[in-house]
Amino acid sequence: MEIEKLKPTPSVKINDKDALVIVDVQNDFMPDGALGVKGGDEIIDSINQFSDKFHKTENVVILTQDWHPPKHLSFASSHNKRPYEPYESEGIGPILWPDHCVQGSNGARFHDTLETKFANAIIRKGYRPTIDSYSAFIENDGKTYTGLSGYLKVLGKKRVFICGLALDYCVYYSAIDGRNLGFEIVVLVDLSKAINSPPGQLSNALKQMVEIGVNFVKSENVTK
Ligand SMILES: [Zn+2]
């Protein structure tokens, strides 16, 4: 499925049961970073504007941060393999990555231009040496929770807007888990960018999200 074929919702009004999750806007996911996402830097100003608008409605804004220990099992270097080679084991895969977002490193920091002052919470994920976490809700073993769903449920949140990097990995897995956990999910299409590796990953991700009932919207069509 092509991104142009999505049918974004014409307009969405923010209500008090909403939350915003901004996924992994970190240096290593910028075009010149260790795991660069094309255009990743181009969406930050718009994310900031949206985050400001959302914050003004007194709803919670959550940032996620990929946060791996050195020699994390998701790194190709930990297996003497090349980045982006296929690899599957419990909690890891379907492919291996270049070393990225190592705890405390410059690559793991939020991009300098990302406005973090609107954030109520930061969820760090992938910090266990043998489990990766694409999703902001549940790590890749499918059973280790990050705590985000509990946080949102305690606050009475029903709908979660998601944007950031990358559309076909961390945004995608967050959207799927969010739906399975009973949240209404709205992906902000213009505030997300994809990796599309292996080829077809983005198309598959979009198809799966549509099938599970994720909604898509352009940020300009979300009103207070
Ligand atoms: Zn990672």
mmCIF file of C-alpha atoms in Angstrom, residues 16-193:
data_model
loop_
_atom_site.group_PDB
_atom_site.id
_atom_site.type_symbol
_atom_site.label_atom_id
_atom_site.label_comp_id
_atom_site.label_asym_id
_atom_site.label_seq_id
_atom_site.Cartn_x
_atom_site.Cartn_y
_atom_site.Cartn_z
ATOM 1 C CA ASP A 16 -9.692 15.854 26.940
ATOM 2 C CA LYS A 17 -9.269 12.089 26.457
ATOM 3 C CA ASP A 18 -6.374 12.579 24.044
ATOM 4 C CA ALA A 19 -2.634 12.104 24.356
ATOM 5 C CA LEU A 20 0.250 12.770 21.987
ATOM 6 C CA VAL A 21 3.212 10.421 21.630
ATOM 7 C CA ILE A 22 6.250 11.744 19.746
ATOM 8 C CA VAL A 23 8.456 8.822 18.791
ATOM 9 C CA ASP A 24 12.267 8.812 18.790
ATOM 10 C CA VAL A 25 13.204 12.266 17.449
ATOM 11 C CA GLN A 26 16.856 11.556 18.286
ATOM 12 C CA ASN A 27 20.152 12.450 16.639
ATOM 13 C CA ASP A 28 20.889 8.921 15.438
ATOM 14 C CA PHE A 29 17.629 8.897 13.454
ATOM 15 C CA MET A 30 18.457 12.129 11.651
ATOM 16 C CA PRO A 31 19.691 11.821 8.020
ATOM 17 C CA ASP A 32 23.334 12.113 9.101
ATOM 18 C CA GLY A 33 22.877 9.852 12.139
ATOM 19 C CA ALA A 34 23.917 6.241 12.734
ATOM 20 C CA LEU A 35 20.499 4.954 11.654
ATOM 21 C CA GLY A 36 19.457 7.846 9.487
ATOM 22 C CA VAL A 37 15.882 8.315 8.357
ATOM 23 C CA LYS A 38 15.532 10.346 5.166
ATOM 24 C CA GLY A 39 13.752 13.617 5.905
ATOM 25 C CA GLY A 40 13.782 12.962 9.647
ATOM 26 C CA ASP A 41 14.993 16.494 10.323
ATOM 27 C CA GLU A 42 12.367 18.093 8.085
ATOM 28 C CA ILE A 43 9.415 17.267 10.327
ATOM 29 C CA ILE A 44 10.760 18.653 13.607
ATOM 30 C CA ASP A 45 9.469 22.238 13.274
ATOM 31 C CA SER A 46 6.001 20.960 12.481
ATOM 32 C CA ILE A 47 6.145 18.465 15.355
ATOM 33 C CA ASN A 48 7.038 21.356 17.673
ATOM 34 C CA GLN A 49 4.087 23.407 16.450
ATOM 35 C CA PHE A 50 1.731 20.488 16.906
ATOM 36 C CA SER A 51 3.146 19.698 20.321
ATOM 37 C CA ASP A 52 2.620 23.341 21.371
ATOM 38 C CA LYS A 53 -0.985 23.233 20.152
ATOM 39 C CA PHE A 54 -1.593 19.962 21.959
ATOM 40 C CA HIS A 55 0.032 21.146 25.180
ATOM 41 C CA LYS A 56 -2.242 24.202 25.202
ATOM 42 C CA THR A 57 -5.257 21.878 25.420
ATOM 43 C CA GLU A 58 -3.774 20.586 28.711
ATOM 44 C CA ASN A 59 -3.458 17.078 27.307
ATOM 45 C CA VAL A 60 -0.329 15.036 27.941
ATOM 46 C CA VAL A 61 2.586 14.972 25.531
ATOM 47 C CA ILE A 62 4.911 11.974 25.773
ATOM 48 C CA LEU A 63 8.315 11.634 24.139
ATOM 49 C CA THR A 64 9.868 8.253 23.509
ATOM 50 C CA GLN A 65 13.605 7.694 23.383
ATOM 51 C CA ASP A 66 15.355 4.631 22.008
ATOM 52 C CA TRP A 67 17.845 3.873 24.773
ATOM 53 C CA HIS A 68 20.156 0.908 24.273
ATOM 54 C CA PRO A 69 23.048 -0.325 26.376
ATOM 55 C CA PRO A 70 26.340 -0.820 24.462
ATOM 56 C CA LYS A 71 26.469 -4.180 22.604
ATOM 57 C CA HIS A 72 22.683 -4.365 22.479
ATOM 58 C CA LEU A 73 21.493 -7.553 20.783
ATOM 59 C CA SER A 74 19.645 -5.545 18.116
ATOM 60 C CA PHE A 75 23.010 -4.293 16.810
ATOM 61 C CA ALA A 76 24.495 -6.137 13.832
ATOM 62 C CA SER A 77 27.919 -5.671 15.434
ATOM 63 C CA SER A 78 26.831 -7.908 18.321
ATOM 64 C CA HIS A 79 26.409 -10.820 15.877
ATOM 65 C CA ASN A 80 29.317 -10.128 13.496
ATOM 66 C CA LYS A 81 26.738 -9.362 10.829
ATOM 67 C CA ARG A 82 26.053 -6.362 8.645
ATOM 68 C CA PRO A 83 23.442 -3.752 9.483
ATOM 69 C CA TYR A 84 20.013 -4.387 7.927
ATOM 70 C CA GLU A 85 20.657 -8.149 7.566
ATOM 71 C CA PRO A 86 17.620 -10.253 8.446
ATOM 72 C CA TYR A 87 17.701 -11.706 11.956
ATOM 73 C CA GLU A 88 14.942 -13.087 14.121
ATOM 74 C CA SER A 89 14.977 -14.240 17.726
ATOM 75 C CA GLU A 90 12.716 -13.587 20.684
ATOM 76 C CA GLY A 91 12.769 -9.865 21.291
ATOM 77 C CA ILE A 92 15.039 -9.060 18.317
ATOM 78 C CA GLY A 93 14.422 -8.555 14.593
ATOM 79 C CA PRO A 94 13.229 -8.842 11.855
ATOM 80 C CA ILE A 95 16.494 -7.128 10.884
ATOM 81 C CA LEU A 96 19.690 -6.007 12.603
ATOM 82 C CA TRP A 97 20.660 -2.371 12.986
ATOM 83 C CA PRO A 98 23.798 -0.286 13.032
ATOM 84 C CA ASP A 99 24.861 0.623 16.583
ATOM 85 C CA HIS A 100 22.522 3.476 17.546
ATOM 86 C CA CYS A 101 21.016 5.378 20.460
ATOM 87 C CA VAL A 102 23.503 4.089 23.010
ATOM 88 C CA GLN A 103 22.514 5.303 26.479
ATOM 89 C CA GLY A 104 24.084 8.659 27.265
ATOM 90 C CA SER A 105 25.633 9.116 23.822
ATOM 91 C CA ASN A 106 25.107 12.143 21.617
ATOM 92 C CA GLY A 107 23.254 9.938 19.132
ATOM 93 C CA ALA A 108 20.696 9.045 21.792
ATOM 94 C CA ARG A 109 19.941 12.683 22.628
ATOM 95 C CA PHE A 110 16.831 14.350 21.314
ATOM 96 C CA HIS A 111 17.600 16.554 18.327
ATOM 97 C CA ASP A 112 18.609 20.027 19.470
ATOM 98 C CA THR A 113 15.663 21.646 17.741
ATOM 99 C CA LEU A 114 13.032 19.315 19.229
ATOM 100 C CA GLU A 115 11.019 21.312 21.738
ATOM 101 C CA THR A 116 10.958 19.127 24.851
ATOM 102 C CA LYS A 117 9.361 21.582 27.270
ATOM 103 C CA PHE A 118 5.834 20.476 26.368
ATOM 104 C CA ALA A 119 6.536 16.885 27.385
ATOM 105 C CA ASN A 120 4.892 15.480 30.508
ATOM 106 C CA ALA A 121 6.811 12.206 30.354
ATOM 107 C CA ILE A 122 9.649 10.490 28.531
ATOM 108 C CA ILE A 123 9.434 6.752 27.900
ATOM 109 C CA ARG A 124 12.815 5.126 27.344
ATOM 110 C CA LYS A 125 12.685 1.818 25.523
ATOM 111 C CA GLY A 126 15.026 -0.930 24.402
ATOM 112 C CA TYR A 127 17.158 -0.582 27.522
ATOM 113 C CA ARG A 128 17.261 -4.303 28.284
ATOM 114 C CA PRO A 129 20.366 -5.854 26.641
ATOM 115 C CA THR A 130 18.532 -8.737 24.992
ATOM 116 C CA ILE A 131 15.168 -7.188 24.067
ATOM 117 C CA ASP A 132 14.523 -4.500 21.481
ATOM 118 C CA SER A 133 11.489 -2.260 21.624
ATOM 119 C CA TYR A 134 10.018 -0.660 18.545
ATOM 120 C CA SER A 135 6.687 -0.040 20.209
ATOM 121 C CA ALA A 136 6.191 2.649 22.822
ATOM 122 C CA PHE A 137 3.797 0.268 24.611
ATOM 123 C CA ILE A 138 5.232 -3.271 24.577
ATOM 124 C CA GLU A 139 8.781 -4.434 23.844
ATOM 125 C CA ASN A 140 9.587 -6.808 20.998
ATOM 126 C CA ASP A 141 9.199 -9.951 23.099
ATOM 127 C CA GLY A 142 5.487 -9.136 23.085
ATOM 128 C CA LYS A 143 5.109 -9.280 26.864
ATOM 129 C CA THR A 144 7.347 -6.659 28.494
ATOM 130 C CA TYR A 145 5.404 -3.437 29.039
ATOM 131 C CA THR A 146 7.020 -0.003 28.938
ATOM 132 C CA GLY A 147 4.398 1.400 31.325
ATOM 133 C CA LEU A 148 2.914 3.797 28.772
ATOM 134 C CA SER A 149 -0.461 2.043 28.580
ATOM 135 C CA GLY A 150 -0.849 2.187 32.369
ATOM 136 C CA TYR A 151 0.103 5.861 32.414
ATOM 137 C CA LEU A 152 -2.460 6.716 29.757
ATOM 138 C CA LYS A 153 -5.220 4.571 31.251
ATOM 139 C CA VAL A 154 -4.802 6.067 34.735
ATOM 140 C CA LEU A 155 -5.186 9.491 33.144
ATOM 141 C CA GLY A 156 -8.387 8.389 31.379
ATOM 142 C CA LYS A 157 -6.901 8.733 27.910
ATOM 143 C CA LYS A 158 -8.781 6.970 25.121
ATOM 144 C CA ARG A 159 -7.177 8.305 21.956
ATOM 145 C CA VAL A 160 -3.491 8.570 21.131
ATOM 146 C CA PHE A 161 -1.985 10.696 18.379
ATOM 147 C CA ILE A 162 1.353 9.273 17.244
ATOM 148 C CA CYS A 163 4.088 10.816 15.098
ATOM 149 C CA GLY A 164 7.853 10.709 14.645
ATOM 150 C CA LEU A 165 10.427 8.160 13.538
ATOM 151 C CA ALA A 166 10.210 5.848 11.911
ATOM 152 C CA LEU A 167 6.744 5.486 10.412
ATOM 153 C CA ASP A 168 7.319 1.849 9.394
ATOM 154 C CA TYR A 169 8.948 0.716 12.653
ATOM 155 C CA CYS A 170 8.456 2.479 15.966
ATOM 156 C CA VAL A 171 5.390 4.488 14.927
ATOM 157 C CA TYR A 172 3.890 1.422 13.250
ATOM 158 C CA TYR A 173 4.474 -0.988 16.139
ATOM 159 C CA SER A 174 3.231 1.615 18.615
ATOM 160 C CA ALA A 175 0.063 2.099 16.596
ATOM 161 C CA ILE A 176 -0.622 -1.646 16.382
ATOM 162 C CA ASP A 177 -0.014 -2.237 20.089
ATOM 163 C CA GLY A 178 -2.049 0.827 20.981
ATOM 164 C CA ARG A 179 -5.023 -0.563 19.048
ATOM 165 C CA ASN A 180 -4.633 -3.982 20.643
ATOM 166 C CA LEU A 181 -4.577 -2.319 24.064
ATOM 167 C CA GLY A 182 -7.896 -0.650 23.331
ATOM 168 C CA PHE A 183 -6.840 2.876 22.372
ATOM 169 C CA GLU A 184 -8.095 4.775 19.391
ATOM 170 C CA ILE A 185 -4.983 5.588 17.367
ATOM 171 C CA VAL A 186 -4.420 8.497 15.021
ATOM 172 C CA VAL A 187 -1.146 8.626 13.099
ATOM 173 C CA LEU A 188 -0.063 12.091 11.992
ATOM 174 C CA VAL A 189 1.072 11.297 8.459
ATOM 175 C CA ASP A 190 2.911 14.520 7.702
ATOM 176 C CA LEU A 191 4.812 14.396 11.007
ATOM 177 C CA SER A 192 6.322 10.936 10.427
ATOM 178 C CA LYS A 193 9.014 9.579 8.109
#
